C-alpha cells in the first residue's frame, strides 16, 4: 500500500485495524461490479451503501449528468432558481400523496433529517406553539451522523464524547415492538404495550411540549427490521391526537428498495414530512431532500418584515447536476419497470437464504424487498477470532470470494444488491453466502 493511501480517514472505522487487515482499495466500477487496484472483481452486494440501486456507470445516468453539466453546471438556490430542480420535483410528486408538495434540497441524508428537525421547530414557533421543542425517535433507528441526527439515532455509543453539545433533555428514544427480542409476548401485545408507553410518556412530559416524531418504516440499522403496521399507524394516530408532526425517514427505504416506491406507501400512513437521500440519484452526486406538506410550508410565508423565512440552506442545495441525475434515475426506474421486479427478486433472495436458519447461531433473516439483514445470535463467535463478531468474519471471507456486503454491527450483515441484479447474480450470491457460512460454522463457538 502506498503511504498516501493511508491518509484517508474512513467512516465509522478503527483505522489501525482497517490498515492491518489489508483493505480493499477500489479503482473502477462497471455494472454491478467493482474492481480494485489489482483488478480483482467484486459484486456490489449492498449497492455501495444502498444508494447505487442501478449499479455503476449506467450510460443513461452518465449522459444525463454530462448533458446537464454542459448546460447549467452549478448554481445556487441562495440567489436564483434552476429549472431542473423544479422539473425533478414535478416528476417526484407523481409518486407522493398530494399533501407532500414542497421540497427542500440537501446534500445528504443526515442533512435532510436535520433540516426536517429545524423545519418542525420553526414551524411550531411560527404558529405560536413555542413550547413544542421535544423530539421523539425510535429505539433501533439510525438517522445520520451529524450532531443533531446523532442524538436521534438510538445507538447509545454514537454520542460518546459528545455529551451536552445539544440539550439532550429534548430528545426521547422510545421502545419499539421488536418481535425478535427475547419475549413470550405476541407482536400485537408488544404493539399495544409500546404504544401505551409512548402515549404515557407524551402525557407525562406534556403533549404541548413535543414537536415531532421521526421513524423509519423498515429500520435498516436495526437488522432491516420492519416496524409492525399497527405500530406505525398507532404512532401516526398519537401524532394527530397530540399535535406532533409525523416524519418518516425514507433515506434507506426510498426509491424501490423495499419493494414499493416508498416504504410508507404500502400502509395507511400520511406523514407531514419525509426525508430522502441515498438512492435518490443512484448515489452519483451527493443529494438529499426533505419533502413537506403544504400547510407547513405555508406557515413560513409572510412579508419580509415578518421574519418568517426558513433561515437554513446549503451552498449546493438543489445542485443542477444532482437533480438531473435524480430525474434520469426516475426515468430508469420507469423504463426498467423496476418496482415490479424488486419484490420477486427480493423474495427469491430471502427464501433462498432461509436454510441458514438451521444453524444454531443464526437468529433470523429480516427485511423486505431487496433490503435484507442476516442476523446472528449475540454471544456466538468464530474460534480464534473472538475479538470480532461473526458478521465481520463472514464479511471478510466474502470479500476474499469477491462479494462486498455491509457488516452493520457484529451480529448483522446487510445484504442489499442492486435492484437490477440478474437471477444468475442472485443465485451466485446465495451460493457463496451459504457455502461460506457452512465453512465458518465449523469454527463457531458460544462465548
Ligand atoms: C434511515 C437513514 N437515515 C439517515 C441516514 C443518513 O444519511 P447520510 O449517510 O447520507 O447522511 C441513513 C444512512 O445510512 C439512513 O439509513
Coordinates of C-alpha atoms and ligand atoms in Angstrom, one line a residue:
X1 CA 0.0 0.0 0.0
X2 CA 1.2 3.5 -0.8
X3 CA 1.9 5.7 2.1
X4 CA -0.6 8.2 0.5
X5 CA -3.4 5.7 0.7
X6 CA -3.2 5.7 4.5
X7 CA -4.2 9.3 5.0
X8 CA -7.9 8.9 4.2
X9 CA -9.9 8.7 7.4
X10 CA -12.8 6.2 6.9
X11 CA -16.3 6.3 8.2
X12 CA -17.1 4.5 11.5
X13 CA -13.8 2.6 11.2
X14 CA -10.9 1.8 13.6
X15 CA -8.2 2.9 11.2
X16 CA -5.5 0.8 12.9
X17 CA -7.4 -2.4 12.3
X18 CA -8.5 -1.2 8.9
X19 CA -5.0 -1.0 7.6
X20 CA -3.8 -4.0 9.5
X21 CA -6.4 -6.1 7.6
X22 CA -5.1 -5.1 4.1
X23 CA -8.2 -3.1 2.9
X24 CA -9.7 -3.2 -0.5
X25 CA -8.8 -0.1 -2.5
X26 CA -11.3 0.3 -5.3
X27 CA -10.3 1.7 -8.6
X28 CA -13.2 1.4 -11.0
X29 CA -16.8 0.1 -11.3
X30 CA -19.0 -1.2 -14.1
X31 CA -22.5 -2.6 -13.9
X32 CA -22.9 -4.5 -10.6
X33 CA -19.2 -4.9 -10.1
X34 CA -16.3 -3.0 -8.5
X35 CA -12.6 -3.6 -9.5
X36 CA -9.8 -3.0 -7.1
X37 CA -6.3 -1.6 -7.8
X38 CA -5.2 -5.1 -8.6
X39 CA -8.1 -5.6 -10.9
X40 CA -9.9 -8.1 -8.6
X41 CA -13.6 -8.1 -9.3
X42 CA -16.3 -7.7 -6.5
X43 CA -20.0 -8.0 -6.8
X44 CA -21.6 -4.8 -5.2
X45 CA -23.9 -6.8 -2.9
X46 CA -25.0 -3.8 -0.9
X47 CA -25.5 -1.3 -3.8
X48 CA -22.5 0.6 -2.4
X49 CA -24.4 1.7 0.7
X50 CA -28.0 1.2 -0.6
X51 CA -27.5 4.1 -3.0
X52 CA -26.3 2.6 -6.3
X53 CA -29.6 0.8 -6.9
X54 CA -28.9 0.6 -10.7
X55 CA -25.3 -0.4 -10.4
X56 CA -22.4 1.6 -11.8
X57 CA -21.7 3.6 -14.9
X58 CA -25.2 3.4 -16.4
X59 CA -25.0 5.2 -19.7
X60 CA -28.4 6.8 -19.3
X61 CA -27.2 8.4 -16.0
X62 CA -23.8 9.4 -17.3
X63 CA -25.4 11.1 -20.3
X64 CA -27.8 13.0 -18.1
X65 CA -25.0 14.2 -15.9
X66 CA -22.9 15.2 -18.9
X67 CA -25.7 17.0 -20.7
X68 CA -26.7 18.9 -17.6
X69 CA -23.0 19.8 -16.9
X70 CA -22.7 21.3 -20.4
X71 CA -26.0 23.2 -20.0
X72 CA -26.1 24.5 -16.4
X73 CA -23.3 23.1 -14.3
X74 CA -23.6 24.8 -11.0
X75 CA -25.9 27.4 -9.5
X76 CA -27.2 28.2 -6.1
X77 CA -30.7 28.4 -4.6
X78 CA -29.4 31.2 -2.5
X79 CA -29.7 33.7 -5.3
X80 CA -31.6 32.0 -8.2
X81 CA -33.9 29.1 -9.0
X82 CA -32.9 26.5 -11.6
X83 CA -35.3 24.7 -13.9
X84 CA -34.1 21.2 -13.4
X85 CA -34.7 21.3 -9.6
X86 CA -38.4 22.1 -10.2
X87 CA -38.6 19.6 -13.1
X88 CA -37.3 16.9 -10.9
X89 CA -39.8 17.6 -8.1
X90 CA -42.7 17.8 -10.6
X91 CA -41.9 14.2 -11.5
X92 CA -41.3 13.0 -8.0
X93 CA -44.6 14.4 -6.8
X94 CA -46.4 11.9 -9.1
X95 CA -45.2 9.3 -6.6
X96 CA -46.3 11.2 -3.5
X97 CA -49.6 11.9 -1.7
X98 CA -50.9 15.3 -2.8
X99 CA -50.2 17.0 0.6
X100 CA -46.4 16.4 0.2
X101 CA -45.9 19.0 -2.4
X102 CA -42.9 21.2 -1.3
X103 CA -39.2 20.2 -1.3
X104 CA -36.1 21.4 0.4
X105 CA -32.9 20.0 -1.2
X106 CA -29.8 19.0 0.9
X107 CA -26.5 17.2 0.2
X108 CA -27.0 14.1 2.3
X109 CA -29.5 12.1 4.4
X110 CA -28.1 13.5 7.7
X111 CA -28.7 17.0 6.4
X112 CA -32.2 16.1 5.3
X113 CA -33.0 14.8 8.8
X114 CA -31.6 17.9 10.5
X115 CA -33.4 20.2 8.0
X116 CA -36.6 18.4 8.9
X117 CA -36.0 18.9 12.5
X118 CA -35.3 22.6 12.1
X119 CA -38.5 23.0 9.9
X120 CA -40.5 21.3 12.7
X121 CA -39.1 23.5 15.4
X122 CA -39.6 26.7 13.5
X123 CA -43.0 25.7 12.2
X124 CA -44.3 25.3 15.8
X125 CA -42.7 28.6 16.7
X126 CA -44.3 30.4 13.8
X127 CA -47.8 29.1 14.6
X128 CA -47.4 30.2 18.2
X129 CA -46.6 26.8 19.8
X130 CA -43.1 27.9 21.1
X131 CA -43.2 25.2 23.8
X132 CA -43.1 22.4 21.2
X133 CA -39.4 21.7 21.3
X134 CA -39.1 18.0 22.1
X135 CA -38.4 15.3 19.6
X136 CA -39.2 11.6 19.7
X137 CA -37.3 8.8 17.8
X138 CA -37.4 5.0 17.9
X139 CA -35.0 2.6 19.5
X140 CA -33.0 0.9 16.8
X141 CA -33.2 3.9 14.5
X142 CA -30.3 5.5 12.5
X143 CA -30.9 8.9 11.2
X144 CA -27.4 10.1 10.4
X145 CA -24.2 11.2 11.9
X146 CA -24.3 15.0 12.1
X147 CA -24.6 16.4 15.6
X148 CA -28.4 16.5 15.8
X149 CA -29.0 13.4 13.7
X150 CA -26.7 11.6 16.1
X151 CA -28.9 12.5 19.0
X152 CA -32.0 11.0 17.5
X153 CA -30.1 7.9 16.4
X154 CA -30.7 5.3 19.1
X155 CA -27.4 3.6 19.3
X156 CA -26.1 4.9 22.6
X157 CA -22.4 4.7 21.7
X158 CA -22.7 7.0 18.8
X159 CA -22.7 10.0 21.1
X160 CA -19.8 9.1 23.2
X161 CA -17.6 12.1 24.0
X162 CA -20.2 14.4 22.6
X163 CA -22.4 14.8 25.6
X164 CA -24.0 18.2 26.2
X165 CA -23.4 19.6 22.8
X166 CA -27.1 19.7 22.3
X167 CA -29.7 19.8 25.1
X168 CA -30.2 16.1 25.5
X169 CA -33.3 16.7 27.6
X170 CA -35.2 17.4 24.4
X171 CA -34.6 14.0 22.8
X172 CA -36.6 10.9 23.7
X173 CA -35.9 7.5 22.3
X174 CA -38.9 5.1 22.8
X175 CA -39.1 1.3 22.7
X176 CA -40.4 -0.4 19.6
X177 CA -42.3 -3.7 19.4
X178 CA -39.3 -5.8 18.3
X179 CA -40.6 -9.3 17.9
X180 CA -37.1 -10.6 17.6
X181 CA -36.4 -9.6 21.2
X182 CA -36.5 -12.5 23.7
X183 CA -40.1 -12.3 24.7
X184 CA -43.1 -14.5 25.1
X185 CA -45.5 -11.7 24.1
X186 CA -47.2 -11.7 20.7
X187 CA -46.5 -8.9 18.2
X188 CA -49.9 -7.4 18.9
X189 CA -49.3 -7.4 22.6
X190 CA -45.9 -5.7 22.1
X191 CA -47.6 -3.1 19.8
X192 CA -50.2 -2.3 22.4
X193 CA -47.6 -2.1 25.2
X194 CA -45.2 0.2 23.2
X195 CA -48.0 2.5 22.1
X196 CA -49.3 2.7 25.6
X197 CA -45.8 3.6 26.9
X198 CA -45.3 6.2 24.2
X199 CA -48.6 7.8 24.9
X200 CA -48.0 7.8 28.7
X201 CA -44.6 9.4 28.1
X202 CA -46.2 12.1 25.9
X203 CA -48.8 12.8 28.6
X204 CA -46.3 12.8 31.5
X205 CA -44.0 15.3 29.7
X206 CA -46.8 17.4 28.4
X207 CA -48.2 16.9 24.9
X208 CA -47.8 20.6 24.3
X209 CA -44.0 20.3 24.6
X210 CA -43.5 17.9 21.7
X211 CA -42.5 18.9 18.2
X212 CA -42.4 15.7 16.2
X213 CA -41.8 12.0 15.9
X214 CA -39.4 10.5 13.4
X215 CA -39.3 6.9 12.3
X216 CA -38.2 4.5 9.6
X217 CA -40.8 2.0 8.3
X218 CA -38.1 -0.6 8.0
X219 CA -35.1 0.2 10.3
X220 CA -32.0 -0.5 8.2
X221 CA -29.6 -0.3 11.2
X222 CA -31.8 -2.5 13.4
X223 CA -31.2 -5.5 11.2
X224 CA -33.6 -4.3 8.5
X225 CA -36.4 -4.6 10.9
X226 CA -39.9 -3.7 9.6
X227 CA -41.9 -2.0 12.2
X228 CA -45.4 -3.6 12.6
X229 CA -48.2 -1.9 10.6
X230 CA -50.3 -1.5 13.7
X231 CA -47.5 0.3 15.5
X232 CA -46.8 2.6 12.6
X233 CA -50.5 3.5 12.3
X234 CA -50.7 3.9 16.1
X235 CA -47.8 6.3 16.2
X236 CA -49.5 8.3 13.4
X237 CA -52.7 8.4 15.5
X238 CA -50.8 9.7 18.5
X239 CA -49.2 12.4 16.4
X240 CA -52.6 13.5 15.2
X241 CA -54.1 13.3 18.7
X242 CA -51.4 15.4 20.4
X243 CA -50.5 17.8 17.6
X244 CA -47.0 16.4 16.8
X245 CA -45.6 16.4 13.2
X246 CA -45.0 13.0 11.8
X247 CA -41.7 12.5 9.9
X248 CA -40.9 9.3 8.0
X249 CA -37.3 8.8 7.1
X250 CA -37.2 7.1 3.7
X251 CA -33.5 7.7 3.2
X252 CA -32.6 4.0 3.1
X253 CA -36.0 2.6 2.1
X254 CA -37.0 5.0 -0.7
X255 CA -36.9 4.6 -4.4
X256 CA -38.0 1.0 -4.6
X257 CA -35.5 -0.6 -2.1
X258 CA -38.1 -2.4 0.0
X259 CA -40.4 -3.2 -2.9
X260 CA -42.5 -0.1 -3.3
X261 CA -41.5 3.4 -4.3
X262 CA -41.6 4.5 -0.7
X263 CA -42.0 2.1 2.2
X264 CA -44.8 4.1 3.8
X265 CA -46.8 3.8 0.6
X266 CA -47.8 0.2 1.5
X267 CA -49.6 1.4 4.7
X268 CA -52.2 3.8 5.6
X269 CA -49.7 6.5 6.5
X270 CA -49.8 10.2 5.8
X271 CA -46.6 11.8 7.1
X272 CA -46.3 15.5 7.3
X273 CA -42.6 15.3 6.2
X274 CA -40.4 12.7 4.5
X275 CA -36.7 12.7 4.3
X276 CA -34.9 11.3 1.2
X277 CA -31.3 10.6 0.2
X278 CA -29.1 7.6 -0.8
X279 CA -30.7 6.2 -4.0
X280 CA -32.4 9.4 -5.0
X281 CA -29.9 9.8 -7.9
X282 CA -28.3 6.4 -7.7
X283 CA -25.7 7.9 -5.3
X284 CA -23.9 9.7 -8.2
X285 CA -23.8 13.2 -6.8
X286 CA -24.4 13.9 -3.0
X287 CA -28.0 14.7 -2.6
X288 CA -30.8 14.5 -0.1
X289 CA -34.3 16.1 0.1
X290 CA -37.0 17.0 2.6
X291 CA -40.5 16.8 1.3
X292 CA -43.0 18.7 3.4
X293 CA -46.7 19.2 3.5
X294 CA -48.1 22.4 2.1
X295 CA -49.5 23.5 5.4
X296 CA -46.0 23.5 6.9
X297 CA -44.6 25.4 4.0
X298 CA -47.4 28.0 4.2
X299 CA -46.5 28.8 7.8
X300 CA -43.2 30.2 6.6
X301 CA -44.9 32.6 4.1
X302 CA -45.1 36.2 5.1
X303 CA -43.9 39.7 4.3
X304 CA -40.2 40.5 4.6
X305 CA -40.6 42.4 7.9
X306 CA -42.5 39.5 9.5
X307 CA -39.2 37.4 9.7
X308 CA -40.9 34.1 8.8
X309 CA -38.5 32.7 6.3
X310 CA -36.6 29.5 6.9
X311 CA -33.1 30.5 7.8
X312 CA -31.4 27.4 6.5
X313 CA -29.6 26.1 3.4
X314 CA -26.5 24.7 1.8
X315 CA -24.4 26.2 -1.0
X316 CA -25.2 23.2 -3.2
X317 CA -28.9 22.7 -2.3
X318 CA -30.7 21.8 -5.5
X319 CA -27.5 21.3 -7.4
X320 CA -28.5 21.1 -11.1
X321 CA -26.3 18.1 -11.9
X322 CA -27.6 16.2 -8.8
X323 CA -31.2 17.0 -9.8
X324 CA -30.5 15.9 -13.4
X325 CA -29.1 12.6 -12.2
X326 CA -32.2 12.2 -9.9
X327 CA -34.5 12.8 -12.9
X328 CA -32.7 10.3 -15.0
X329 CA -32.9 7.8 -12.1
X330 CA -36.7 8.2 -12.1
X331 CA -36.7 7.6 -15.9
X332 CA -34.6 4.5 -15.4
X333 CA -37.0 3.2 -12.7
X334 CA -39.9 3.7 -15.0
X335 CA -38.2 2.3 -18.1
X336 CA -36.9 -0.8 -16.4
X337 CA -40.3 -1.3 -14.5
X338 CA -38.0 -1.9 -11.5
X339 CA -40.7 -1.8 -8.9
X340 CA -42.3 -4.9 -10.4
X341 CA -39.1 -6.9 -10.2
X342 CA -37.9 -5.9 -6.7
X343 CA -40.5 -7.9 -4.8
X344 CA -40.0 -11.1 -6.8
X345 CA -36.2 -10.9 -6.8
X346 CA -36.1 -9.9 -3.1
X347 CA -38.5 -12.7 -2.1
X348 CA -36.4 -15.3 -4.1
X349 CA -33.3 -14.0 -2.3
X350 CA -34.9 -14.2 1.1
X351 CA -36.3 -17.7 0.6
X352 CA -33.0 -19.0 -0.8
X353 CA -31.2 -17.8 2.3
X354 CA -33.7 -19.5 4.7
X355 CA -31.7 -22.7 5.0
X356 CA -29.3 -20.6 7.2
X357 CA -31.9 -20.7 9.9
X358 CA -30.9 -24.3 10.6
X359 CA -27.7 -23.1 12.2
X360 CA -27.9 -22.6 15.9
X361 CA -26.1 -19.2 15.7
X362 CA -28.3 -17.7 13.0
X363 CA -31.1 -15.6 14.6
X364 CA -33.2 -14.5 11.6
X365 CA -33.2 -13.1 8.1
X366 CA -35.1 -9.8 8.3
X367 CA -36.2 -7.1 5.9
X368 CA -38.3 -6.5 2.8
X369 CA -37.7 -6.4 -0.9
X370 CA -34.0 -6.0 -1.6
X371 CA -33.1 -4.7 1.8
X372 CA -32.3 -7.8 3.9
X373 CA -30.2 -8.5 7.0
X374 CA -28.7 -11.7 8.1
X375 CA -28.7 -11.6 11.9
X376 CA -26.7 -13.7 14.2
X377 CA -27.5 -14.5 17.8
X378 CA -25.4 -12.5 20.2
X379 CA -22.8 -14.4 22.1
X380 CA -21.5 -16.5 19.3
X381 CA -18.0 -16.1 17.9
X382 CA -15.6 -17.8 15.5
X383 CA -12.9 -19.6 17.5
X384 CA -9.5 -17.9 17.4
X385 CA -11.1 -14.6 16.2
X386 CA -13.2 -13.9 19.3
X387 CA -12.5 -10.2 19.1
X388 CA -14.7 -9.9 16.0
X389 CA -18.4 -10.6 15.6
X390 CA -19.5 -13.3 13.2
X391 CA -20.7 -10.7 10.7
X392 CA -17.2 -9.2 10.4
X393 CA -15.5 -12.5 9.9
X394 CA -18.1 -13.5 7.4
X395 CA -17.8 -10.2 5.6
X396 CA -14.0 -10.6 5.2
X397 CA -14.4 -14.2 3.9
X398 CA -17.0 -13.0 1.4
X399 CA -14.7 -10.2 0.3
X400 CA -12.0 -12.8 -0.4
X401 CA -14.5 -14.5 -2.6
X402 CA -15.4 -11.3 -4.5
X403 CA -18.6 -10.1 -2.7
X404 CA -19.0 -6.8 -0.9
X405 CA -21.7 -6.5 1.8
X406 CA -22.0 -4.4 4.9
X407 CA -21.5 -5.7 8.5
X408 CA -23.7 -3.1 10.3
X409 CA -22.7 -4.4 13.7
X410 CA -21.0 -7.5 15.0
X411 CA -24.2 -9.6 14.6
X412 CA -25.7 -8.2 11.4
X413 CA -24.7 -8.4 7.8
X414 CA -26.7 -6.2 5.4
X415 CA -27.5 -7.7 2.0
X416 CA -29.0 -5.2 -0.5
X417 CA -27.9 -6.0 -4.0
X418 CA -28.6 -3.7 -7.0
X419 CA -32.3 -3.7 -7.9
X420 CA -31.3 -4.6 -11.4
X421 CA -29.4 -7.8 -10.4
X422 CA -30.0 -10.8 -12.6
X423 CA -31.3 -14.1 -11.4
X424 CA -27.9 -15.6 -12.0
X425 CA -26.2 -13.0 -9.8
X426 CA -28.7 -13.6 -7.0
X427 CA -28.1 -17.4 -7.3
X428 CA -24.3 -16.9 -7.2
X429 CA -24.7 -14.5 -4.2
X430 CA -26.8 -17.1 -2.3
X431 CA -24.5 -20.0 -3.1
X432 CA -21.5 -18.0 -2.0
X433 CA -23.1 -16.9 1.3
X434 CA -24.4 -20.4 2.1
X435 CA -21.1 -22.1 1.4
X436 CA -19.1 -19.5 3.3
X437 CA -21.3 -19.9 6.3
X438 CA -21.1 -23.7 6.1
X439 CA -17.3 -23.5 6.3
X440 CA -17.4 -20.8 9.0
X441 CA -20.0 -22.8 11.1
X442 CA -17.4 -25.4 11.9
X443 CA -15.5 -22.9 14.0
X444 CA -18.4 -21.1 15.6
X445 CA -18.4 -21.3 19.4
X446 CA -20.6 -20.0 22.1
X447 CA -18.8 -17.4 24.3
Ligands
LIG1 C1 -32.5 5.8 7.6 C2 -31.3 6.7 7.4 N1 -31.4 8.0 7.7 C3 -30.4 8.8 7.5 C4 -29.2 8.4 7.1 C5 -28.0 9.3 6.9 O1 -27.7 9.5 5.6 P1 -26.3 10.1 5.1 O2 -25.3 9.0 5.5 O3 -26.5 10.3 3.6 O4 -26.0 11.3 5.8 C6 -29.0 7.0 6.8 C7 -27.7 6.5 6.3 O5 -27.4 5.3 6.3 C8 -30.1 6.1 6.9 O6 -30.0 4.8 6.7

